[in-house]
Amino acid sequence: MDDELDTRLDAGLRERLRRVRLLLLDVDGVLTDGGLFYGSGDAEMKRFDVKDGAGMFLAGKFGLEVGLLTGKSSSIVAKRAQELGITRVVQGALDKVPALETILGDGRYSLSEMAYIGDDVLDLAVIRRAAFSACPADAHPLVRERVDYVCEHRGGSGAVREVIDLILAAQGKWRLVLEQYWEDAHA
Ligand SMILES: [Mg+2]
């Protein structure tokens, strides 16, 4: 799987992916399909994809930290982040550049180690700064034209997993994943 996924990207992008240690994600339209469900009360609902969730879990386990950077603010995002052990979360960030500075504020990661997935024009400033940028298949055209990689999957439907799979492949981590989940299981 490491080799198979790796061939989708040119050598320059693969080299940048090899250095990525932090994957930042926009939420609405990336981790979700962009739908916002409102009822008559205060409750708001979003739908997440379990394969994206499993990908984020694997990422954390194999040395790729995931963070969330979203323009809206919602307790749902805090809950989902907590479930997945994601601690780098900035919400309510309509201007994403200061939010990016906050998220990188502890100096643990540099921009050259950061990948970002966004779907709309609010994300362009971060897309421009990221070492590797991607968008879901159904992102805004201005975003699709400017990212390093346009996913085959749509937002909320596997785009995040697709990028995590690519990063793990570029870093040769699938061998380690299989060692843990296939070989150990059958030992
Ligand atoms: Mg969005």
mmCIF file of N, CA and C in Angstrom, residues 26 31 52 84 86 119 133 139 149 163 178:
data_model
loop_
_atom_site.group_PDB
_atom_site.id
_atom_site.type_symbol
_atom_site.label_atom_id
_atom_site.label_comp_id
_atom_site.label_asym_id
_atom_site.label_seq_id
_atom_site.Cartn_x
_atom_site.Cartn_y
_atom_site.Cartn_z
ATOM 1 N N ASP A 26 -9.832 21.985 8.265
ATOM 2 C CA ASP A 26 -11.069 22.737 8.383
ATOM 3 C C ASP A 26 -12.154 21.696 8.735
ATOM 4 N N LEU A 31 -14.404 17.784 7.129
ATOM 5 C CA LEU A 31 -14.755 16.638 7.996
ATOM 6 C C LEU A 31 -16.238 16.324 7.908
ATOM 7 N N ASP A 52 -12.998 8.583 8.159
ATOM 8 C CA ASP A 52 -12.158 9.741 8.492
ATOM 9 C C ASP A 52 -11.706 9.646 9.950
ATOM 10 N N LEU A 84 -11.632 11.784 19.615
ATOM 11 C CA LEU A 84 -10.497 11.328 18.809
ATOM 12 C C LEU A 84 -9.154 11.718 19.429
ATOM 13 N N ILE A 86 -7.992 14.719 19.887
ATOM 14 C CA ILE A 86 -7.396 15.871 19.204
ATOM 15 C C ILE A 86 -7.388 17.058 20.166
ATOM 16 N N ASP A 119 -11.804 23.727 2.204
ATOM 17 C CA ASP A 119 -12.730 23.580 1.071
ATOM 18 C C ASP A 119 -13.253 24.885 0.511
ATOM 19 N N SER A 133 -1.043 21.120 0.667
ATOM 20 C CA SER A 133 -2.451 21.475 0.824
ATOM 21 C C SER A 133 -3.312 20.561 -0.039
ATOM 22 N N ALA A 139 -14.837 20.848 -3.268
ATOM 23 C CA ALA A 139 -14.435 22.171 -2.761
ATOM 24 C C ALA A 139 -14.753 23.257 -3.788
ATOM 25 N N TYR A 149 -3.236 19.124 -4.015
ATOM 26 C CA TYR A 149 -3.894 17.839 -4.299
ATOM 27 C C TYR A 149 -5.405 17.967 -4.118
ATOM 28 N N VAL A 163 -6.284 11.778 2.397
ATOM 29 C CA VAL A 163 -5.029 12.508 2.602
ATOM 30 C C VAL A 163 -4.179 11.842 3.682
ATOM 31 N N LEU A 178 0.210 -2.395 9.168
ATOM 32 C CA LEU A 178 -0.094 -3.810 8.918
ATOM 33 C C LEU A 178 0.597 -4.719 9.922
#
